[in-house]
mmCIF file of C-alpha atoms in Angstrom:
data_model
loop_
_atom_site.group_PDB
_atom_site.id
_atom_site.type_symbol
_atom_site.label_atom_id
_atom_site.label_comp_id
_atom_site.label_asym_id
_atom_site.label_seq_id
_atom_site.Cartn_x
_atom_site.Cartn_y
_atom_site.Cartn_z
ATOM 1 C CA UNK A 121 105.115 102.988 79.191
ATOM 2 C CA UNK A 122 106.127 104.384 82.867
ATOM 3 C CA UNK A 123 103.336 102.710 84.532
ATOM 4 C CA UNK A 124 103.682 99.126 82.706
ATOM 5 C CA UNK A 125 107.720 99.360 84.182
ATOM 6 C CA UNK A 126 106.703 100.178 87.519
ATOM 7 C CA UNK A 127 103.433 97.346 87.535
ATOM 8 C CA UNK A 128 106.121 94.943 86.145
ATOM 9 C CA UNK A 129 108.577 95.663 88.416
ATOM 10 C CA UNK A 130 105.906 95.683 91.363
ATOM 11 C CA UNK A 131 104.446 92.248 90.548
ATOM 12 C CA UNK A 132 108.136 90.487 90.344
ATOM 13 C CA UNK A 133 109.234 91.716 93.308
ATOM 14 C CA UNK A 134 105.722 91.053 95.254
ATOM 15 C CA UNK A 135 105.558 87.147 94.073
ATOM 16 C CA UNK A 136 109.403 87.008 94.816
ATOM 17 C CA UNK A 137 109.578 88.284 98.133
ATOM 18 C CA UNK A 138 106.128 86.885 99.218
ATOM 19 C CA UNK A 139 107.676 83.076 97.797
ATOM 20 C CA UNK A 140 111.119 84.163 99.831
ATOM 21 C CA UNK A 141 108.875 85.031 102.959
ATOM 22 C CA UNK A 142 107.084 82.177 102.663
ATOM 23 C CA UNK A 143 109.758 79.874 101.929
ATOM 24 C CA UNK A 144 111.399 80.990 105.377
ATOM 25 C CA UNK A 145 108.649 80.491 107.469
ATOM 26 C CA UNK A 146 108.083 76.811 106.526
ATOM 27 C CA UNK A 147 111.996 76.271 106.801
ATOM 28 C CA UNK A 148 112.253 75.337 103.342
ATOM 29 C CA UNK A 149 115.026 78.108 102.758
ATOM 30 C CA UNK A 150 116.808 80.084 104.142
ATOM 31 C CA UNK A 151 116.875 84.101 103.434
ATOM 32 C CA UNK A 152 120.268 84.644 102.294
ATOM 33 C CA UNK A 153 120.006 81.546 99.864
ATOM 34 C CA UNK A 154 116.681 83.089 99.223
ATOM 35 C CA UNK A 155 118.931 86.464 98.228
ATOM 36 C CA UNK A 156 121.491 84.236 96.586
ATOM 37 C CA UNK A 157 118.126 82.936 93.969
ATOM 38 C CA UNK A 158 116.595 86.361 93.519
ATOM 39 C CA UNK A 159 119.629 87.711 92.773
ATOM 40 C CA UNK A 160 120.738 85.233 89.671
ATOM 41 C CA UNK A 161 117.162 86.027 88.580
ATOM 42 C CA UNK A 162 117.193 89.606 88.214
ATOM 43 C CA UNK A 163 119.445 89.903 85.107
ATOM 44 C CA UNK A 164 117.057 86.775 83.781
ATOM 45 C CA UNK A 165 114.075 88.768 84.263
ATOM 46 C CA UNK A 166 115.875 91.522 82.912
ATOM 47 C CA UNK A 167 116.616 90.166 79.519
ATOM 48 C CA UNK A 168 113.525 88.338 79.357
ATOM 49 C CA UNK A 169 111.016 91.712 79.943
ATOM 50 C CA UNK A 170 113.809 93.744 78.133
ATOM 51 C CA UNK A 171 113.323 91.826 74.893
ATOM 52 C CA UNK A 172 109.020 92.115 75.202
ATOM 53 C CA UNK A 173 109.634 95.716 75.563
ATOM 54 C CA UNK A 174 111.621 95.889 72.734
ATOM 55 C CA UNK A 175 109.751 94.259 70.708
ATOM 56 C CA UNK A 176 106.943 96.428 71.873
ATOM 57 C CA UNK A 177 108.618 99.397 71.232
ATOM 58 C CA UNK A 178 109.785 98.894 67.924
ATOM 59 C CA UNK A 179 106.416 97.864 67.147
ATOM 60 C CA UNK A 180 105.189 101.113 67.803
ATOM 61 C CA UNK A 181 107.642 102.006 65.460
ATOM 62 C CA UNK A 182 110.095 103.358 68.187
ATOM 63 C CA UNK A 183 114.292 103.101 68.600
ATOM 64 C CA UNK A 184 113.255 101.136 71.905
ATOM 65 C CA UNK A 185 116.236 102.874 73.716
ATOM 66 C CA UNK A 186 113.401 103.571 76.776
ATOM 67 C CA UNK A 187 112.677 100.149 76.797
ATOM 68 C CA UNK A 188 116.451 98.881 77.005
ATOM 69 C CA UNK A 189 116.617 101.445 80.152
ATOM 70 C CA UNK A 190 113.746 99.905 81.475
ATOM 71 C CA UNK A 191 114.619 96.628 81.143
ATOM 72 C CA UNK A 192 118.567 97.429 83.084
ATOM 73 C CA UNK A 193 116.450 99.532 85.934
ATOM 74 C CA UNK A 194 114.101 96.582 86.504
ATOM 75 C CA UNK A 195 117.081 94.215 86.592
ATOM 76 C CA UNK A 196 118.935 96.377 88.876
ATOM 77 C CA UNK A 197 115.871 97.063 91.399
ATOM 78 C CA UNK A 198 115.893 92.635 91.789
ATOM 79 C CA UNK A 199 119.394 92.064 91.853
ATOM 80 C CA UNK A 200 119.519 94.720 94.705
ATOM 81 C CA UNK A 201 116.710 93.352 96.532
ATOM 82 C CA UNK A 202 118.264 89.827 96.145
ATOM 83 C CA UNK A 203 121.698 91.618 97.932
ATOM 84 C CA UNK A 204 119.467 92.677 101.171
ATOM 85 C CA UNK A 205 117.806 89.895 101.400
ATOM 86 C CA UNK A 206 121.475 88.041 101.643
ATOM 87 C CA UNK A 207 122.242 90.402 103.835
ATOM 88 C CA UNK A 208 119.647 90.278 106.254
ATOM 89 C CA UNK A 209 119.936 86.281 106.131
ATOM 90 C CA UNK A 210 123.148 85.900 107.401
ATOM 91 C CA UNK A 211 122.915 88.997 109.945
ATOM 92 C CA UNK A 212 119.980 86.677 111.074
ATOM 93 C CA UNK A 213 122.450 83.233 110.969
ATOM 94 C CA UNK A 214 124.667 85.014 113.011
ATOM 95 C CA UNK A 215 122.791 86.320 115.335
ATOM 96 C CA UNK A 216 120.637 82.873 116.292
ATOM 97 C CA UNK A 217 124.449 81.357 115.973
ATOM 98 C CA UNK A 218 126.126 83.506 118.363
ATOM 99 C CA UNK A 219 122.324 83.065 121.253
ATOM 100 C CA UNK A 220 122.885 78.973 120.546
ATOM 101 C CA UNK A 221 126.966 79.504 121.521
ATOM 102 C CA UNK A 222 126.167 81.617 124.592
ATOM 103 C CA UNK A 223 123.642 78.963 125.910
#
């Protein structure tokens, strides 16, 4: 069950931060908006891979209290990747805003 967390955790956050990357280098968003999205999506993703674990679990004819940690670790690890990406967005704003006021 440990390696199914971590490959589920490793594909959302590889298709979300490729899509953010990408998204910023075509100017279609900006990276703390970008942070903003991927952070409203982590507890979504959370609840949504929590209750196929669950379901799994109990299946297997388990309590399925592993899989309701899972499920809160996984939401954490996006919702924390969402908050540096904000972070690092507006650092950047700031920065290109106070270059364009000094020119």
């Amino acid at each position: 069950m440990d390696a199914l967390i971590y490959t589920v955790l490793l594909l959302i956050l590889l298709i979300l931060n490729a899509s953010a990357i990408y998204m910023y280098k075509n100017d279609k968003l900006d990276l703390w908006l970008s942070g903003i999205i991927i952070g409203i999506l982590g507890p979504v993703f959370a609840f949504l891979i929590g209750a196929i674990f669950v379901k799994y679990e109990h299946s297997q004819g388990a309590t399925a209290e592993g899989a309701q940690i899972a499920a809160a670790f996984i939401g954490l690890i996006i919702v924390a990747n969402g908050i540096i990406y904000f972070i690092v967005g507006i650092t950047l704003k700031l920065i290109g805003f106070l270059k364009y006021k000094r020119a």
